[in-house]
Structures are given as C-alpha cells and as structure tokens.
Amino acid sequence: MTKKLATAQQRFLTDLFPGDDCLLSPEAMAAFSTDGSRLRSMPLAVVRPGNREQVEELLRWAQSERMPVYTRARGTGTVGNAVPVQPGVVVSMLRMNRILDVDPSDFVAEVEPGAVTADLQAAAAAKGMFYPPDPASSGFSTLGGNVATCAGGLRAVKYGVTRDYVLGLEAVLPGGRVLKTGGRTHKDVVGLDLTRLFAGSAGKLGIMTRLTLKLLPLPETTASLLAGFTTMRAAMDGAAAIFNAGILPAALEFMDSATINALRGAGSSPFSENTQAALLIQTDGSKQAVDLELQRLESALGNVRPESLLTGRGPDEKALWDVRRSISPASFNLRPDKMGEDIAVPRGQVAKAVEAVHEISVRLSLPIMCFGHLGDGNIHVNIMHNASWPEERENAHKAKEEVFALALSLGGTISGEHGTGLTKAAFVDGQLGPSEQDVMNGIKRVFDPHGIMNPGKGW
Amino acid sequence: MTKKLATAQQRFLTDLFPGDDCLLSPEAMAAFSTDGSRLRSMPLAVVRPGNREQVEELLRWAQSERMPVYTRARGTGTVGNAVPVQPGVVVSMLRMNRILDVDPSDFVAEVEPGAVTADLQAAAAAKGMFYPPDPASSGFSTLGGNVATCAGGLRAVKYGVTRDYVLGLEAVLPGGRVLKTGGRTHKDVVGLDLTRLFAGSAGKLGIMTRLTLKLLPLPETTASLLAGFTTMRAAMDGAAAIFNAGILPAALEFMDSATINALRGAGSSPFSENTQAALLIQTDGSKQAVDLELQRLESALGNVRPESLLTGRGPDEKALWDVRRSISPASFNLRPDKMGEDIAVPRGQVAKAVEAVHEISVRLSLPIMCFGHLGDGNIHVNIMHNASWPEERENAHKAKEEVFALALSLGGTISGEHGTGLTKAAFVDGQLGPSEQDVMNGIKRVFDPHGIMNPGKGW
C-alpha cells in the first residue's frame, strides 16, 4: 500500500485536474476524509472531475497504478461507505451536477450524478412530474449517491426504491472503459440487467457519470393522518386494517413507545399519556381522491380504536410530519450518542421485532427507539448511549449485534437502506453465505479485476 | 457436440428422473422441442425435476459432462428462447409448480417456478392481495418463465414489470451450487442485487427453484374507458392530457389505424368509420375513487375531442377489453402469417414510431399493425404476411429489420417484453455495444463457466 503519492502520480493528477479540481493538502482534504459515519481516514488526493473524459483518464491511470478509488458526493451515508480506508484517491462527483433534461413527453430525466435529489424533484414538479424516491437526506444528498446506495425513503411502500426509477446509466469502469446500460424506454429486456446491478453497488463496480431516470405524473395533492395507539400491537392491527381495506398508502410510518417518550421529553409529542405507539400515514392523488382516501383510512383505523387521530391537509399536514422530523433531534435528549441501525424484517414481523428490541433495551439498560417505514418492514433502530461511559458503549455494541441477529432470525436483513460500508462489514457473513459472496466477488472482478474500487468495505 | 446420449449419460438421467420424469423418445419429446416461436430442435432428453435436490444433481452432472441445459416451462415465449438449438437436455419445471405460501401479513408469496401466474393471482386475490404483473399469457405461462423473461404486460405503466415484484429467489448454478438471494423483506441493500440479475436472464445463469414475490393490497375494483380518435396524433395528445392531469392509469393501451381496420374486417370494431386510432385506459382503486377517476379521465380527454368515448364498469368493462383481446385473432384476416415484434421507444416517440412503421407498411405493401402498451412506449408491431409468397416473406423480413433500426434510431430497444432468443439474436449487436456484451459475457462466466446454460441464444 502506498502511503504517499509519488511525484509522477501527483503530477498526473494535477495535470488532469487543474487548479482546485485536485486537492492535496490535509486541510483541503479533511472534509473528504469522512462521511455521515464520522469515521475518518485521510486520502492521498481528492479530485473533482467535471466531465466523463476526465473520469476515463483517471480510471485508466488508477487501474495501471493499482490505486484505490473512493467515489463520493455529499457523504451523507451513515455506514462509512465513502471513507477512504486504504490510501487512495477520493473522487468527488459534485462538479458533475447538471440536470441535463427533464422531459414531459418521455417522462424521463437525464442527470449527472452530482445533482441533488431535491433539485430534480423540484425541476420535475415544475413540469407536472414526480420523482418519487425520497430518502430523508433528499434535500442535500445526490442522485448518484442515491443510486449507488439504492436509497429508499418514506414513499417506498407505494412507489418502490431508487432502483425502480433508474432506466439506464453511463459508467466508467476501471481501465477507462465506458459502459452504457438501458435507455429512455420504460421497458427493455435485451441483455442482462446491468442498470440495476449498479443500483446499490456502493461504488464497487465503477463510477457513474450519467443517469437516466423515470418520472411519474405529479399527484395533485397529499394529505396525512397521525394515529396514536395504546399498544404497539394495536398500531400493527391498524396497519393491517389499512392494507386489508385495499389501501396502498404513499407512506406508512410508525413510532414505538421509546420514540414517543423521546418526543415527550423534547416537548414535541402531540400524543396523550396513554399513547405507546403511532402510525403516520400519507395518501396522494387528486384533491377529491385524497379526501375520499382519508375517509377510508379513518374508517379502516376506526375498527382498531386508535387513542387519537389527527388529519392534516396543506399546512396542517406539515405539522404532522414535523413530529416525524423531530424524532432525530429529540433522541439526543435520551443520550448524547446514537447508533442508528436500519434493519428490515418481513412486514408481518415488525411487532415481534420491536418487542424483542424492547427486551434488549431493558436488559442492557439503554434507551433504544424503533421507528420508520412500517410499510416496508424497515425499522430504524436508534441505540442511544453515552459513548464516554465504557459500560454504555460496550452495551450499545452488544445491542447492535443482538439487533442484527434478531433481524436475521426473523428472515430480515441487517440493512434496508444504509448499506454495510465499514460499520456493518463484520456482520455481512451472518446474512450472505459463501456461495452468494463468491458470486458477488466474481461479478466484481468482471468490472474491477484489480479491486481498486472502494476497497476495504463489506458487501 | 454430442448428437446422441452415451449409455452412461442415459442411465444417469433415468436413475435421477425415474419413470416419465425422463423422456427419451422423439414422440414424447416433440412438445419440448419448440415454443411459441414455432422454431423446433429435438433435444437429447427431457427431464422433469420435482425438487431442488434433483436439479442440483443434474447441474453437477451437466457441468462435468459439458452438457447444454435448456430450462423451460410452458413455452409461451415467442422468440425461441426455450428451443434446444444445440443437442442437450431440456429441463421442464412444470412439476415444481407449488404455491408454497401466500402470506397476508408479510404481503409475500413463495412459489415454485412452475406455478402458473394466474393461479398465484387468484390465490392472492382470495386473501385480499394483488400480484400486478400481467403478461398476456398470464392464464397459462408460469412465474418462473415470467421472471426469466422479466415479463411485462398491461399494468406496467402503473405497477412496473415482473422484476419489481421479485424479492428473492433460490437458484441452482452449473456445478450444483445453490444460490439464495434476497428474502421476504421489501427493502434489502446488502450485497449486489443478484435477484434482479436473474430477472430477464433467460435461462442463461442457472435454474430457479423457488421465488419470493411481493404482493400489494388488492384494489377494490377497476373500470375502463375506450376512446376513438380521428388521428394517431390526437390519440397521443389524449394520452399526454391524461398524464398532464396527474393521472397514472393502471393500463394505457393504444391501437393504430391498421389495427382498427383489422378489427373492422373481423366485425369486432366498436368504432365509427372516422376512427383511426384508439386508447384503452384502465383505472383501479376503491369504488368511489374509480368513479372519480373515470370523470377525471373523461374530462382530460374532453380537451382533445375524441371521436367516441365508451366507459365500462363490471361486465361492461370486459366488453371493452374483448376489443383488445380480439386484435390477435382479427390480424389473421389480413394475412395468414404474423411476425410479432415488441419494440419499445421513449414514450414521447410513439407517434413518430407508428408513423414511420406506416411508411414501411406502404412501401413494402404489407399490412403492419401497431398496438400495445402506450404507457411504456412498448409497441407490438405485427407484420402480417403470407409466408408462402416469396416476395411477401422477404418483405416481412425487410420490414422487421427496418422496424428494429427505427426503434434504435428513436432511442428505443428491439425488445420491451419478448427477449431476443433466436429470432432477434442477430439484431442484438445493433443495440448492445462490445463493452456491454463483454461485461455480460463476463458475468455469465461467473455463473456458468463452461457455457452450458441455454447456449446458442442472443443476449
């Protein structure tokens, strides 16, 4: 492993990336040494390509130099996937951030990977179109990052995840080969599905330089409903009643008792003292259809007797979602440090999973909050602790291990959205068997024979 | 290439597949030598596994013998993908046809690949759930075949294609390795997406033995609307008006003038003499929501002045879809033979594509019908001809080549649904470049190093 760039390597990079497109000083590189995980490792250099040709030259060079390459954008990922753990070059895609086309006849957008998700959502909405994937970070994370992680979010229960909106892409592979997959058609069955192989590949196959994304017609409006329940089981019965009524909500979130307690502590709880669980449900469509759907939701939930029921349209709707948004800040009233996990379990196992997490929480004397995307069985498990107390730190790690084991024992996954990166790499063997990992390693070698793309990370 | 099984090979197969689970006589194998393409090639043997263990033993043996393996189910594919063009063993999956689980709390089904799609749809509906993918063959084709081809169908515009409903699968690879991908969770981002790599892989990677499928809540009802227009452009304006009103229909089909003429000839046209194009639109949801949506559809279409407008609920709805269903039989009133292609183009290019096909039709003096899934830009192009007239046969081939070139020139694909198999294999190079095919070949070698899975077919 190189610890320092040779003079010729440095000259190559500064020639290819003039001015501040190449950063070499520790001060300038500091921001690129870390991501949402707060893990940190200093790269040898940071480069900021402005076009595909630069990426091609870079990856030709990197392959011949066997130089590790870490692609990143806003670094909002929480598992350390963008951290350059082996000495190598960080490639920031933020200067390839154009929204090239938003086409209302094809219902297609073409973007560079550094474009911010919310900017595309706004550009689409301005033309009556809708880009549904909506990770919590959509205001600042990029479409390239969203595709690389197959970002999920609130609307996945109805609209699916990022993968479902990638029609095609252009990527540069190690050695500088350009790969073009898919296109602007909504259906295409010629060849293997390389497009979706890139979705969620976490920077391990190549560098995406252009994305072709599918858009939908923009629903006229949305409305939401926040229901409190006296038990988690009652909340789950509420969710089942919604699905059983043939309703597919645009979002279906839940909060457990620990989450509601955190909200109470922060003065952000709209719930009565008896409320131990809540559902937050969004519906979208035409104004009349949304009114109708709210009635149907209320009637479906009526059968399971919620403790409270608030509906919101327009500005009132925002108030309901502010409750959801205040979970994260409120959590720090419980403890100063958070381990934010994101297991997913089969939808029918959510109640069992949350009960088991509560048992872990009691046994290890740590506040653990469960909330998130009930419709997908995707549970955010926030293990709150004080990292400066050795026992709590140790118990938090123990809790994390137990939560992963729990997810797997219920037929689930250790990650529904965040990926594995560094923080979950050690747990991948619990989920993926040797056959599966062999095949993934074989596929990786097809794209990246010398293992230069994002080395040191878990599958 | 073997032309005949050696005695030891024959003994291996009859031991592993006793009784009529192994077929060796030309009479018994005839039905397995062909598929919907009517192309034909006699296999060396046909085996019918009843469980995964038999498939494992078979693929261990086939790899060591370098024996071509052709997996099939109902053989409804139209491009010859199931035809054993090199001497080898056909594996019929129809004895692994159990629906193992249809779970109303997880919204998940587990099936063997030989289960018929309509049977799962019915089993799901009986429990208030919905399996949306709906290829025209769903009444007799299988889920394994649907996944292998990434089948599309009528509802893709709203609900996506088969790939979007495969949460996980179990497959046996050459050499007998078992691969398990994904699971019963609706989100999972651990590792490369091997599940969707299998979707559309057309029997080239391994043999799927179990599928985990996603279900949705069952919409309460559906209703449909059939609108006639005096020009194709007006029909396209109608479709645009629907999307611009923020409506995402459950199905959005179109028919061109040649298609309507064929219906007239067969006495199945509900349209006036002036009608040159039509849209058939379905909406689904609660009873009240569907009523509302029909009104919104009528109002959106009103702006573009359709020549006629029929709406149908309940039994009347079936009558509208019977028009669609009568296209295929009616086509044979034009000519006795059909080349049925299935290009897709960006949605906004459909009118241009249809006009260009009409020009080809006039120039080559062949009736060519365009109809299909307008919402996906997926056009069924039926090149009608009399194959016993040499000039028509030759012109039909010319027309097919021109239609593929047209699709590609408009940024489209030579296949939206059917795949390439034998009949389009020669055209794949027009769509996939050498880089893309190299990567696909590399991935194929990871699964199937000796190229025994469905050899002789196009990407």
CSV table of C-alpha atoms in Angstrom, one decimal, chain B residues 61-367:
chain,number,residue,atom,x,y,z
B,61,TRP,CA,-23.5,-33.8,-13.9
B,62,ALA,CA,-24.3,-31.4,-16.8
B,63,GLN,CA,-21.3,-29.2,-15.9
B,64,SER,CA,-18.9,-32.1,-15.7
B,65,GLU,CA,-20.3,-33.5,-19.0
B,66,ARG,CA,-20.4,-30.0,-20.6
B,67,MET,CA,-24.0,-30.9,-21.5
B,68,PRO,CA,-26.2,-28.0,-22.7
B,69,VAL,CA,-29.2,-27.4,-20.5
B,70,TYR,CA,-32.4,-25.7,-21.7
B,71,THR,CA,-34.8,-24.8,-18.9
B,72,ARG,CA,-38.4,-24.3,-19.9
B,73,ALA,CA,-41.9,-24.2,-18.5
B,74,ARG,CA,-45.0,-23.6,-20.7
B,75,GLY,CA,-43.0,-22.5,-23.7
B,76,THR,CA,-45.2,-19.4,-24.4
B,77,GLY,CA,-42.2,-17.3,-25.4
B,78,THR,CA,-42.3,-16.1,-28.9
B,79,VAL,CA,-38.6,-15.7,-29.7
B,80,GLY,CA,-37.4,-19.3,-29.5
B,81,ASN,CA,-35.6,-18.8,-26.2
B,82,ALA,CA,-36.7,-22.3,-25.0
B,83,VAL,CA,-35.7,-24.1,-28.2
B,84,PRO,CA,-32.8,-26.5,-27.6
B,85,VAL,CA,-30.7,-25.5,-30.6
B,86,GLN,CA,-27.7,-27.4,-29.5
B,87,PRO,CA,-28.0,-31.1,-28.6
B,88,GLY,CA,-28.7,-31.0,-24.9
B,89,VAL,CA,-31.1,-31.7,-22.1
B,90,VAL,CA,-34.4,-29.9,-21.7
B,91,VAL,CA,-35.5,-29.3,-18.1
B,92,SER,CA,-39.2,-28.8,-17.7
B,93,MET,CA,-40.0,-27.0,-14.5
B,94,LEU,CA,-43.7,-27.9,-14.7
B,95,ARG,CA,-43.6,-30.5,-11.9
B,96,MET,CA,-42.2,-27.9,-9.5
B,97,ASN,CA,-45.4,-25.9,-9.6
B,98,ARG,CA,-46.5,-25.4,-6.0
B,99,ILE,CA,-47.7,-22.2,-4.5
B,100,LEU,CA,-46.0,-22.7,-1.1
B,101,ASP,CA,-47.2,-19.6,0.8
B,102,VAL,CA,-49.4,-16.6,0.3
B,103,ASP,CA,-49.0,-14.5,3.4
B,104,PRO,CA,-51.4,-11.7,4.2
B,105,SER,CA,-49.2,-10.3,7.0
B,106,ASP,CA,-45.9,-10.1,5.1
B,107,PHE,CA,-47.6,-9.5,1.7
B,108,VAL,CA,-45.3,-12.1,0.2
B,109,ALA,CA,-45.8,-15.2,-1.8
B,110,GLU,CA,-43.4,-18.1,-2.1
B,111,VAL,CA,-43.8,-20.3,-5.2
B,112,GLU,CA,-42.0,-22.9,-7.2
B,113,PRO,CA,-41.1,-21.7,-10.7
B,114,GLY,CA,-43.7,-23.9,-12.5
B,115,ALA,CA,-46.7,-22.3,-10.8
B,116,VAL,CA,-49.0,-20.6,-13.3
B,117,THR,CA,-49.2,-16.8,-12.9
B,118,ALA,CA,-53.0,-16.6,-12.9
B,119,ASP,CA,-53.1,-19.3,-10.2
B,120,LEU,CA,-51.0,-17.1,-7.9
B,121,GLN,CA,-53.1,-14.0,-8.9
B,122,ALA,CA,-56.2,-15.9,-7.9
B,123,ALA,CA,-54.7,-17.3,-4.6
B,124,ALA,CA,-53.6,-13.8,-3.7
B,125,ALA,CA,-56.9,-12.2,-4.6
B,126,ALA,CA,-58.7,-14.8,-2.4
B,127,LYS,CA,-56.8,-13.3,0.5
B,128,GLY,CA,-57.3,-9.7,-0.5
B,129,MET,CA,-53.9,-9.3,-2.2
B,130,PHE,CA,-52.7,-8.5,-5.7
B,131,TYR,CA,-49.9,-9.7,-7.9
B,132,PRO,CA,-49.8,-7.0,-10.5
B,133,PRO,CA,-47.6,-8.3,-13.4
B,134,ASP,CA,-50.0,-9.4,-16.0
B,135,PRO,CA,-48.4,-10.6,-19.3
B,136,ALA,CA,-50.9,-11.5,-22.0
B,137,SER,CA,-50.0,-15.2,-21.3
B,138,SER,CA,-50.7,-15.0,-17.6
B,139,GLY,CA,-53.5,-17.6,-17.8
B,140,PHE,CA,-51.1,-20.3,-18.8
B,141,SER,CA,-47.5,-19.0,-18.5
B,142,THR,CA,-45.5,-19.6,-15.3
B,143,LEU,CA,-43.9,-17.4,-12.7
B,144,GLY,CA,-40.5,-18.9,-13.4
B,145,GLY,CA,-40.9,-18.1,-17.1
B,146,ASN,CA,-42.2,-14.6,-16.2
B,147,VAL,CA,-39.1,-14.0,-14.0
B,148,ALA,CA,-36.7,-15.5,-16.6
B,149,THR,CA,-38.0,-13.1,-19.2
B,150,CYS,CA,-38.9,-10.2,-16.9
B,151,ALA,CA,-42.4,-10.3,-18.3
B,152,GLY,CA,-44.2,-7.0,-18.7
B,153,GLY,CA,-47.8,-6.7,-19.6
B,154,LEU,CA,-50.8,-4.4,-19.4
B,155,ARG,CA,-50.3,-3.0,-15.9
B,156,ALA,CA,-46.6,-2.0,-16.2
B,157,VAL,CA,-47.4,1.7,-16.6
B,158,LYS,CA,-48.6,1.9,-13.0
B,159,TYR,CA,-47.2,-1.2,-11.4
B,160,GLY,CA,-43.9,-2.0,-13.2
B,161,VAL,CA,-42.8,-5.3,-14.5
B,162,THR,CA,-42.0,-8.7,-13.1
B,163,ARG,CA,-38.6,-7.7,-11.8
B,164,ASP,CA,-40.2,-5.2,-9.5
B,165,TYR,CA,-42.1,-8.0,-7.7
B,166,VAL,CA,-39.2,-10.4,-7.1
B,167,LEU,CA,-37.9,-10.0,-3.6
B,168,GLY,CA,-35.7,-13.0,-3.6
B,169,LEU,CA,-35.1,-16.4,-5.2
B,170,GLU,CA,-33.3,-19.7,-4.9
B,171,ALA,CA,-31.4,-21.0,-7.9
B,172,VAL,CA,-29.1,-23.8,-8.7
B,173,LEU,CA,-26.0,-22.9,-10.7
B,174,PRO,CA,-24.0,-25.2,-13.1
B,175,GLY,CA,-21.9,-27.5,-10.9
B,176,GLY,CA,-24.8,-27.8,-8.5
B,177,ARG,CA,-24.2,-24.8,-6.3
B,178,VAL,CA,-27.3,-23.4,-4.6
B,179,LEU,CA,-27.6,-19.6,-4.6
B,180,LYS,CA,-30.1,-17.8,-2.3
B,181,THR,CA,-30.8,-14.2,-2.9
B,182,GLY,CA,-32.9,-11.6,-1.2
B,183,GLY,CA,-35.7,-12.6,1.1
B,184,ARG,CA,-39.1,-11.7,2.4
B,185,THR,CA,-38.3,-8.1,3.2
B,186,HIS,CA,-39.5,-5.3,0.9
B,187,LYS,CA,-36.1,-3.5,1.2
B,188,ASP,CA,-32.6,-5.0,1.3
B,189,VAL,CA,-29.4,-3.3,0.3
B,190,VAL,CA,-26.8,-5.9,1.5
B,191,GLY,CA,-24.6,-7.0,-1.4
B,192,LEU,CA,-25.0,-6.8,-5.2
B,193,ASP,CA,-28.6,-7.2,-6.5
B,194,LEU,CA,-28.4,-10.8,-7.7
B,195,THR,CA,-32.2,-11.2,-7.5
B,196,ARG,CA,-32.8,-8.7,-10.3
B,197,LEU,CA,-29.8,-10.0,-12.3
B,198,PHE,CA,-31.8,-13.3,-12.6
B,199,ALA,CA,-34.9,-11.4,-13.8
B,200,GLY,CA,-34.7,-11.4,-17.6
B,201,SER,CA,-31.6,-13.6,-17.6
B,202,ALA,CA,-33.5,-16.0,-19.9
B,203,GLY,CA,-32.2,-19.3,-18.5
B,204,LYS,CA,-28.5,-18.3,-19.1
B,205,LEU,CA,-27.3,-18.2,-15.5
B,206,GLY,CA,-28.9,-21.1,-13.6
B,207,ILE,CA,-32.2,-22.8,-12.8
B,208,MET,CA,-34.5,-21.0,-10.4
B,209,THR,CA,-36.1,-23.4,-8.0
B,210,ARG,CA,-38.0,-21.0,-5.7
B,211,LEU,CA,-39.3,-17.4,-5.9
B,212,THR,CA,-40.2,-15.0,-3.2
B,213,LEU,CA,-42.7,-12.5,-4.6
B,214,LYS,CA,-44.1,-9.2,-3.4
B,215,LEU,CA,-47.8,-8.7,-3.2
B,216,LEU,CA,-49.9,-5.5,-2.9
B,217,PRO,CA,-53.3,-4.8,-1.3
B,218,LEU,CA,-56.0,-5.8,-3.8
B,219,PRO,CA,-57.7,-2.7,-5.3
B,220,GLU,CA,-61.5,-2.9,-4.7
B,221,THR,CA,-62.5,-2.5,-8.3
B,222,THR,CA,-61.5,-1.4,-11.8
B,223,ALA,CA,-63.1,0.5,-14.6
B,224,SER,CA,-62.1,1.2,-18.2
B,225,LEU,CA,-62.6,3.7,-20.9
B,226,LEU,CA,-62.2,3.2,-24.7
B,227,ALA,CA,-61.7,6.4,-26.7
B,228,GLY,CA,-61.6,6.6,-30.5
B,229,PHE,CA,-59.7,9.4,-32.4
B,230,THR,CA,-59.5,10.6,-36.0
B,231,THR,CA,-55.7,10.6,-36.0
B,232,MET,CA,-52.9,8.9,-34.1
B,233,ARG,CA,-51.6,12.3,-33.1
B,234,ALA,CA,-54.9,13.1,-31.5
B,235,ALA,CA,-54.7,9.8,-29.5
B,236,MET,CA,-51.2,10.7,-28.4
B,237,ASP,CA,-52.5,14.2,-27.3
B,238,GLY,CA,-55.1,12.3,-25.3
B,239,ALA,CA,-52.5,10.2,-23.5
B,240,ALA,CA,-50.5,13.3,-22.8
B,241,ALA,CA,-53.6,15.1,-21.4
B,242,ILE,CA,-54.1,12.1,-19.0
B,243,PHE,CA,-50.6,12.2,-17.7
B,244,ASN,CA,-50.6,16.0,-17.5
B,245,ALA,CA,-53.7,15.8,-15.3
B,246,GLY,CA,-51.6,13.9,-12.8
B,247,ILE,CA,-53.3,10.6,-13.6
B,248,LEU,CA,-51.3,7.4,-13.6
B,249,PRO,CA,-53.7,4.8,-15.1
B,250,ALA,CA,-53.4,1.1,-14.3
B,251,ALA,CA,-53.3,0.4,-18.0
B,252,LEU,CA,-52.9,2.6,-21.1
B,253,GLU,CA,-53.2,0.8,-24.4
B,254,PHE,CA,-53.4,2.1,-27.9
B,255,MET,CA,-54.4,0.8,-31.3
B,256,ASP,CA,-53.4,2.3,-34.7
B,257,SER,CA,-55.4,2.6,-37.9
B,258,ALA,CA,-54.2,-0.8,-39.2
B,259,THR,CA,-55.2,-2.5,-36.0
B,260,ILE,CA,-58.7,-0.9,-36.1
B,261,ASN,CA,-59.0,-1.9,-39.8
B,262,ALA,CA,-58.3,-5.5,-38.8
B,263,LEU,CA,-60.9,-5.3,-36.1
B,264,ARG,CA,-63.4,-3.9,-38.7
B,265,GLY,CA,-62.6,-6.7,-41.1
B,266,ALA,CA,-63.4,-9.2,-38.3
B,267,GLY,CA,-66.6,-7.4,-37.3
B,268,SER,CA,-65.1,-6.6,-33.9
B,269,SER,CA,-64.8,-2.9,-34.2
B,270,PRO,CA,-66.9,-0.7,-31.9
B,271,PHE,CA,-65.6,2.4,-33.7
B,272,SER,CA,-67.0,4.8,-36.3
B,273,GLU,CA,-65.6,4.9,-39.8
B,274,ASN,CA,-63.7,8.0,-39.0
B,275,THR,CA,-61.7,6.4,-36.1
B,276,GLN,CA,-58.1,6.0,-37.0
B,277,ALA,CA,-56.6,5.4,-33.5
B,278,ALA,CA,-57.8,4.4,-30.1
B,279,LEU,CA,-56.9,4.4,-26.4
B,280,LEU,CA,-58.0,1.9,-23.9
B,281,ILE,CA,-57.5,3.0,-20.3
B,282,GLN,CA,-58.0,1.2,-17.1
B,283,THR,CA,-58.1,2.7,-13.6
B,284,ASP,CA,-58.3,0.8,-10.3
B,285,GLY,CA,-59.0,1.6,-6.6
B,286,SER,CA,-61.9,1.9,-4.3
B,287,LYS,CA,-65.4,2.0,-6.0
B,288,GLN,CA,-65.8,5.8,-5.3
B,289,ALA,CA,-62.2,6.6,-6.3
B,290,VAL,CA,-62.6,4.7,-9.6
B,291,ASP,CA,-65.8,6.7,-10.3
B,292,LEU,CA,-64.0,9.9,-9.7
B,293,GLU,CA,-61.0,8.8,-11.8
B,294,LEU,CA,-63.3,8.0,-14.7
B,295,GLN,CA,-64.7,11.5,-14.5
B,296,ARG,CA,-61.2,12.9,-14.5
B,297,LEU,CA,-60.2,10.8,-17.4
B,298,GLU,CA,-63.2,11.9,-19.4
B,299,SER,CA,-62.5,15.5,-18.6
B,300,ALA,CA,-58.8,15.2,-19.5
B,301,LEU,CA,-59.7,13.5,-22.8
B,302,GLY,CA,-62.5,16.0,-23.5
B,303,ASN,CA,-59.9,18.7,-24.2
B,304,VAL,CA,-58.6,16.7,-27.2
B,305,ARG,CA,-62.1,15.9,-28.6
B,306,PRO,CA,-62.2,12.1,-29.0
B,307,GLU,CA,-64.4,10.8,-31.8
B,308,SER,CA,-66.0,8.4,-29.4
B,309,LEU,CA,-65.9,7.5,-25.7
B,310,LEU,CA,-67.1,4.4,-24.1
B,311,THR,CA,-66.8,3.6,-20.4
B,312,GLY,CA,-67.2,0.3,-18.8
B,313,ARG,CA,-67.6,-1.0,-15.2
B,314,GLY,CA,-68.2,-4.6,-14.2
B,315,PRO,CA,-69.4,-6.7,-17.1
B,316,ASP,CA,-69.4,-3.8,-19.5
B,317,GLU,CA,-65.7,-3.3,-18.8
B,318,LYS,CA,-65.0,-6.8,-20.1
B,319,ALA,CA,-66.6,-5.9,-23.4
B,320,LEU,CA,-64.1,-3.1,-23.9
B,321,TRP,CA,-61.2,-5.4,-23.2
B,322,ASP,CA,-62.7,-8.0,-25.5
B,323,VAL,CA,-61.9,-5.5,-28.3
B,324,ARG,CA,-58.3,-5.6,-27.2
B,325,ARG,CA,-58.3,-9.3,-27.0
B,326,SER,CA,-59.8,-9.7,-30.5
B,327,ILE,CA,-56.8,-7.9,-32.1
B,328,SER,CA,-54.7,-11.1,-32.3
B,329,PRO,CA,-57.4,-13.3,-34.0
B,330,ALA,CA,-58.5,-10.4,-36.2
B,331,SER,CA,-55.0,-9.9,-37.5
B,332,PHE,CA,-55.2,-13.2,-39.4
B,333,ASN,CA,-58.0,-11.7,-41.6
B,334,LEU,CA,-55.3,-9.5,-43.1
B,335,ARG,CA,-52.7,-12.3,-43.9
B,336,PRO,CA,-52.2,-15.9,-42.7
B,337,ASP,CA,-48.8,-15.3,-41.1
B,338,LYS,CA,-47.5,-12.9,-38.5
B,339,MET,CA,-44.2,-11.6,-37.3
B,340,GLY,CA,-45.0,-10.2,-33.9
B,341,GLU,CA,-42.3,-7.8,-32.7
B,342,ASP,CA,-42.3,-5.8,-29.5
B,343,ILE,CA,-40.1,-2.7,-29.7
B,344,ALA,CA,-40.2,0.0,-27.1
B,345,VAL,CA,-39.4,3.6,-27.6
B,346,PRO,CA,-39.3,6.6,-25.3
B,347,ARG,CA,-43.0,7.4,-24.5
B,348,GLY,CA,-42.9,10.7,-26.4
B,349,GLN,CA,-41.7,9.0,-29.6
B,350,VAL,CA,-44.6,6.6,-30.0
B,351,ALA,CA,-46.5,8.7,-32.6
B,352,LYS,CA,-43.3,9.1,-34.7
B,353,ALA,CA,-42.6,5.4,-34.5
B,354,VAL,CA,-46.1,4.4,-35.6
B,355,GLU,CA,-46.0,6.9,-38.5
B,356,ALA,CA,-42.6,5.5,-39.6
B,357,VAL,CA,-44.0,2.0,-39.4
B,358,HIS,CA,-46.9,3.0,-41.6
B,359,GLU,CA,-44.4,4.3,-44.1
B,360,ILE,CA,-42.7,1.0,-44.1
B,361,SER,CA,-46.0,-0.8,-44.4
B,362,VAL,CA,-47.0,1.3,-47.5
B,363,ARG,CA,-43.5,1.0,-49.1
B,364,LEU,CA,-43.3,-2.8,-48.7
B,365,SER,CA,-47.0,-3.4,-49.4
B,366,LEU,CA,-47.6,-5.3,-46.2
B,367,PRO,CA,-50.3,-4.7,-43.6
